[in-house]
């Protein structure tokens, strides 16, 4: 083999070695975590983004609109268009309404004397009175005062009377975890499909304030004036953004 042939063979071998190194380097490259394109490691985060209206802004992809349309078709007519308003605060709501049909089903559960069910965009709040309890005697009298109307009024928290140092929002009212879970599962099974979480409490102050809302709805024909107050109250009654059962 002459010298020219040896030099050619060496060049081919070097080129082949570089190719192998380049391929190895490509195979080892991975997107760094926390950067765009790296993906979401937590499936719960993926689910959150899949449902976030800010995700998939390109309508040509079809994924977002298809998911929304399928969900909307499953909802009862009066709840179409409702969605979670704040992805960082599951309790925040801009609309609320009583559901006496669901409450009637809750009342059939053993040990439940009466109940009220309030629905918002994605949550259900259940106020129950258990056998042997009298919220009208156990609750702070201020829970049945302090009106708010379209023309004015400070409400329970605007007067300072609703703060936790004046009214106990964490009192159990005799409700245990087992009974609360039974109620939660029932409500979730019969509620409109947009309801994602059910919060149950027998706190007498919460019960009385919802009773006050029911009276005000009959008098005013709407609950809108109490929306801000309700958003504040449920933060005190259910402070952990989970299915708290007080």
GROMACS .gro file of C-alpha atoms in nm:
model
  246
    1UNK     CA    1   0.000   0.000   0.000
    2UNK     CA    2   0.158   0.332  -0.102
    3UNK     CA    3   0.172   0.649   0.109
    4UNK     CA    4  -0.110   0.823  -0.082
    5UNK     CA    5  -0.344   0.531  -0.016
    6UNK     CA    6  -0.257   0.527   0.355
    7UNK     CA    7  -0.333   0.900   0.387
    8UNK     CA    8  -0.672   0.850   0.217
    9UNK     CA    9  -0.765   0.564   0.449
   10UNK     CA   10  -0.671   0.768   0.755
   11UNK     CA   11  -0.889   1.057   0.636
   12UNK     CA   12  -1.189   0.829   0.586
   13UNK     CA   13  -1.140   0.679   0.936
   14UNK     CA   14  -1.125   1.025   1.095
   15UNK     CA   15  -1.444   1.134   0.918
   16UNK     CA   16  -1.625   0.823   1.033
   17UNK     CA   17  -1.513   0.884   1.392
   18UNK     CA   18  -1.645   1.241   1.383
   19UNK     CA   19  -1.979   1.120   1.250
   20UNK     CA   20  -2.011   0.872   1.538
   21UNK     CA   21  -1.927   1.143   1.791
   22UNK     CA   22  -2.181   1.381   1.640
   23UNK     CA   23  -2.455   1.121   1.648
   24UNK     CA   24  -2.374   1.034   2.008
   25UNK     CA   25  -2.388   1.400   2.102
   26UNK     CA   26  -2.731   1.443   1.940
   27UNK     CA   27  -2.870   1.138   2.113
   28UNK     CA   28  -2.762   1.273   2.449
   29UNK     CA   29  -2.914   1.618   2.408
   30UNK     CA   30  -3.233   1.668   2.612
   31UNK     CA   31  -3.438   1.985   2.663
   32UNK     CA   32  -3.355   2.136   2.997
   33UNK     CA   33  -3.634   2.129   3.252
   34UNK     CA   34  -3.816   2.454   3.316
   35UNK     CA   35  -3.761   2.591   2.966
   36UNK     CA   36  -4.012   2.618   2.679
   37UNK     CA   37  -4.040   2.289   2.497
   38UNK     CA   38  -3.918   2.087   2.794
   39UNK     CA   39  -4.271   1.971   2.873
   40UNK     CA   40  -4.456   1.956   3.203
   41UNK     CA   41  -4.341   1.686   3.441
   42UNK     CA   42  -4.655   1.686   3.657
   43UNK     CA   43  -4.965   1.544   3.486
   44UNK     CA   44  -5.179   1.770   3.704
   45UNK     CA   45  -5.002   2.071   3.556
   46UNK     CA   46  -5.069   1.934   3.210
   47UNK     CA   47  -5.438   1.897   3.293
   48UNK     CA   48  -5.442   2.253   3.425
   49UNK     CA   49  -5.290   2.393   3.109
   50UNK     CA   50  -5.513   2.182   2.885
   51UNK     CA   51  -5.814   2.350   3.043
   52UNK     CA   52  -5.667   2.699   3.054
   53UNK     CA   53  -5.816   2.926   2.787
   54UNK     CA   54  -5.470   3.073   2.733
   55UNK     CA   55  -5.342   2.737   2.608
   56UNK     CA   56  -5.356   2.649   2.240
   57UNK     CA   57  -5.441   2.994   2.108
   58UNK     CA   58  -5.414   2.875   1.748
   59UNK     CA   59  -5.771   2.776   1.653
   60UNK     CA   60  -5.644   2.583   1.353
   61UNK     CA   61  -5.515   2.314   1.589
   62UNK     CA   62  -5.866   2.239   1.706
   63UNK     CA   63  -5.773   2.083   2.039
   64UNK     CA   64  -5.896   2.361   2.265
   65UNK     CA   65  -6.222   2.428   2.081
   66UNK     CA   66  -6.303   2.059   2.055
   67UNK     CA   67  -6.254   2.005   2.430
   68UNK     CA   68  -6.471   2.307   2.512
   69UNK     CA   69  -6.748   2.202   2.276
   70UNK     CA   70  -6.764   1.851   2.419
   71UNK     CA   71  -6.784   1.982   2.773
   72UNK     CA   72  -7.047   2.242   2.687
   73UNK     CA   73  -7.270   1.980   2.526
   74UNK     CA   74  -7.273   1.779   2.849
   75UNK     CA   75  -7.388   2.069   3.066
   76UNK     CA   76  -7.740   2.159   3.164
   77UNK     CA   77  -7.861   2.464   2.962
   78UNK     CA   78  -7.859   2.702   3.258
   79UNK     CA   79  -7.491   2.630   3.327
   80UNK     CA   80  -7.353   2.656   2.972
   81UNK     CA   81  -7.060   2.895   2.956
   82UNK     CA   82  -6.964   2.867   3.323
   83UNK     CA   83  -6.598   2.799   3.390
   84UNK     CA   84  -6.341   2.849   3.661
   85UNK     CA   85  -6.259   3.219   3.661
   86UNK     CA   86  -5.928   3.220   3.847
   87UNK     CA   87  -5.685   2.929   3.808
   88UNK     CA   88  -5.505   3.036   4.129
   89UNK     CA   89  -5.817   3.065   4.346
   90UNK     CA   90  -6.076   2.790   4.307
   91UNK     CA   91  -6.324   2.974   4.528
   92UNK     CA   92  -6.347   3.293   4.324
   93UNK     CA   93  -6.688   3.330   4.159
   94UNK     CA   94  -6.895   3.589   3.974
   95UNK     CA   95  -7.227   3.410   3.991
   96UNK     CA   96  -7.410   3.198   4.246
   97UNK     CA   97  -7.749   3.041   4.288
   98UNK     CA   98  -7.935   2.803   4.517
   99UNK     CA   99  -8.021   2.454   4.396
  100UNK     CA  100  -8.317   2.327   4.601
  101UNK     CA  101  -8.339   2.003   4.400
  102UNK     CA  102  -7.994   1.892   4.510
  103UNK     CA  103  -8.068   2.007   4.866
  104UNK     CA  104  -8.379   1.788   4.871
  105UNK     CA  105  -8.161   1.485   4.792
  106UNK     CA  106  -7.913   1.577   5.065
  107UNK     CA  107  -8.200   1.602   5.314
  108UNK     CA  108  -8.271   1.232   5.263
  109UNK     CA  109  -7.934   1.133   5.407
  110UNK     CA  110  -7.965   0.989   5.756
  111UNK     CA  111  -7.874   1.241   6.025
  112UNK     CA  112  -7.933   1.548   5.807
  113UNK     CA  113  -8.213   1.771   5.930
  114UNK     CA  114  -8.195   2.027   5.648
  115UNK     CA  115  -7.954   2.166   5.393
  116UNK     CA  116  -7.890   2.442   5.143
  117UNK     CA  117  -7.682   2.406   4.827
  118UNK     CA  118  -7.518   2.702   4.656
  119UNK     CA  119  -7.367   2.659   4.310
  120UNK     CA  120  -7.106   2.884   4.151
  121UNK     CA  121  -6.925   2.844   3.818
  122UNK     CA  122  -6.744   2.524   3.913
  123UNK     CA  123  -6.810   2.462   4.283
  124UNK     CA  124  -7.095   2.347   4.504
  125UNK     CA  125  -7.118   2.467   4.864
  126UNK     CA  126  -7.337   2.260   5.093
  127UNK     CA  127  -7.455   2.397   5.429
  128UNK     CA  128  -7.613   2.123   5.638
  129UNK     CA  129  -7.793   2.116   5.969
  130UNK     CA  130  -7.753   1.787   6.150
  131UNK     CA  131  -8.013   1.631   6.378
  132UNK     CA  132  -8.007   1.788   6.722
  133UNK     CA  133  -7.855   2.119   6.610
  134UNK     CA  134  -8.016   2.466   6.598
  135UNK     CA  135  -7.808   2.715   6.396
  136UNK     CA  136  -8.049   2.995   6.487
  137UNK     CA  137  -7.941   2.943   6.849
  138UNK     CA  138  -7.578   2.848   6.789
  139UNK     CA  139  -7.480   3.114   6.533
  140UNK     CA  140  -7.375   3.472   6.590
  141UNK     CA  141  -7.684   3.697   6.553
  142UNK     CA  142  -7.490   3.925   6.316
  143UNK     CA  143  -7.514   3.657   6.046
  144UNK     CA  144  -7.879   3.756   5.996
  145UNK     CA  145  -7.804   4.129   5.974
  146UNK     CA  146  -7.606   4.379   5.763
  147UNK     CA  147  -7.783   4.401   5.429
  148UNK     CA  148  -7.634   4.493   5.094
  149UNK     CA  149  -7.844   4.633   4.808
  150UNK     CA  150  -7.773   4.777   4.464
  151UNK     CA  151  -7.774   5.124   4.617
  152UNK     CA  152  -7.542   5.052   4.908
  153UNK     CA  153  -7.466   4.865   5.226
  154UNK     CA  154  -7.147   4.732   5.379
  155UNK     CA  155  -7.250   4.375   5.449
  156UNK     CA  156  -7.115   4.145   5.715
  157UNK     CA  157  -6.746   4.201   5.645
  158UNK     CA  158  -6.768   4.568   5.558
  159UNK     CA  159  -6.885   4.636   5.912
  160UNK     CA  160  -6.601   4.429   6.055
  161UNK     CA  161  -6.848   4.191   6.219
  162UNK     CA  162  -6.760   3.899   5.993
  163UNK     CA  163  -6.393   3.871   6.082
  164UNK     CA  164  -6.279   3.543   6.243
  165UNK     CA  165  -6.208   3.712   6.576
  166UNK     CA  166  -6.581   3.797   6.599
  167UNK     CA  167  -6.744   3.503   6.419
  168UNK     CA  168  -6.618   3.146   6.420
  169UNK     CA  169  -6.618   3.016   6.062
  170UNK     CA  170  -6.439   2.691   6.152
  171UNK     CA  171  -6.685   2.551   6.407
  172UNK     CA  172  -6.782   2.201   6.296
  173UNK     CA  173  -7.152   2.197   6.383
  174UNK     CA  174  -7.110   1.828   6.463
  175UNK     CA  175  -7.016   1.723   6.109
  176UNK     CA  176  -6.760   1.442   6.082
  177UNK     CA  177  -6.547   1.340   5.786
  178UNK     CA  178  -6.746   1.028   5.705
  179UNK     CA  179  -7.081   1.206   5.684
  180UNK     CA  180  -6.929   1.499   5.496
  181UNK     CA  181  -6.779   1.263   5.240
  182UNK     CA  182  -7.113   1.087   5.195
  183UNK     CA  183  -7.278   1.422   5.126
  184UNK     CA  184  -6.999   1.534   4.894
  185UNK     CA  185  -7.020   1.218   4.682
  186UNK     CA  186  -7.398   1.245   4.653
  187UNK     CA  187  -7.387   1.608   4.544
  188UNK     CA  188  -7.109   1.542   4.294
  189UNK     CA  189  -7.312   1.258   4.141
  190UNK     CA  190  -7.624   1.469   4.080
  191UNK     CA  191  -7.476   1.815   4.018
  192UNK     CA  192  -7.433   1.962   3.667
  193UNK     CA  193  -7.117   1.842   3.495
  194UNK     CA  194  -6.945   2.179   3.528
  195UNK     CA  195  -6.926   2.132   3.906
  196UNK     CA  196  -6.573   2.015   3.985
  197UNK     CA  197  -6.555   2.042   4.363
  198UNK     CA  198  -6.805   2.005   4.646
  199UNK     CA  199  -6.745   2.176   4.982
  200UNK     CA  200  -6.952   2.064   5.280
  201UNK     CA  201  -6.992   2.230   5.619
  202UNK     CA  202  -7.230   2.237   5.914
  203UNK     CA  203  -7.085   2.559   6.052
  204UNK     CA  204  -7.388   2.734   6.206
  205UNK     CA  205  -7.270   3.081   6.103
  206UNK     CA  206  -7.237   2.975   5.740
  207UNK     CA  207  -7.579   2.808   5.755
  208UNK     CA  208  -7.740   3.121   5.893
  209UNK     CA  209  -7.577   3.351   5.642
  210UNK     CA  210  -7.705   3.136   5.354
  211UNK     CA  211  -8.050   3.150   5.511
  212UNK     CA  212  -8.013   3.526   5.515
  213UNK     CA  213  -7.917   3.519   5.147
  214UNK     CA  214  -8.230   3.317   5.069
  215UNK     CA  215  -8.445   3.581   5.241
  216UNK     CA  216  -8.266   3.858   5.054
  217UNK     CA  217  -8.311   3.681   4.722
  218UNK     CA  218  -8.686   3.670   4.782
  219UNK     CA  219  -8.689   4.037   4.880
  220UNK     CA  220  -8.455   4.171   4.609
  221UNK     CA  221  -8.505   3.908   4.341
  222UNK     CA  222  -8.130   3.847   4.307
  223UNK     CA  223  -7.814   3.763   4.498
  224UNK     CA  224  -7.576   3.987   4.302
  225UNK     CA  225  -7.525   4.245   4.582
  226UNK     CA  226  -7.381   3.971   4.805
  227UNK     CA  227  -7.134   3.826   4.554
  228UNK     CA  228  -6.825   3.996   4.696
  229UNK     CA  229  -6.925   3.910   5.050
  230UNK     CA  230  -6.979   3.546   4.957
  231UNK     CA  231  -6.634   3.529   4.797
  232UNK     CA  232  -6.485   3.657   5.122
  233UNK     CA  233  -6.690   3.431   5.347
  234UNK     CA  234  -6.602   3.105   5.173
  235UNK     CA  235  -6.233   3.188   5.205
  236UNK     CA  236  -6.286   3.180   5.582
  237UNK     CA  237  -6.505   2.869   5.589
  238UNK     CA  238  -6.296   2.668   5.339
  239UNK     CA  239  -5.946   2.818   5.370
  240UNK     CA  240  -5.737   2.538   5.217
  241UNK     CA  241  -5.878   2.521   4.860
  242UNK     CA  242  -5.958   2.153   4.904
  243UNK     CA  243  -6.275   1.966   4.987
  244UNK     CA  244  -6.258   2.097   5.341
  245UNK     CA  245  -6.522   1.955   5.568
  246UNK     CA  246  -6.575   2.173   5.874
   0.00000   0.00000   0.00000
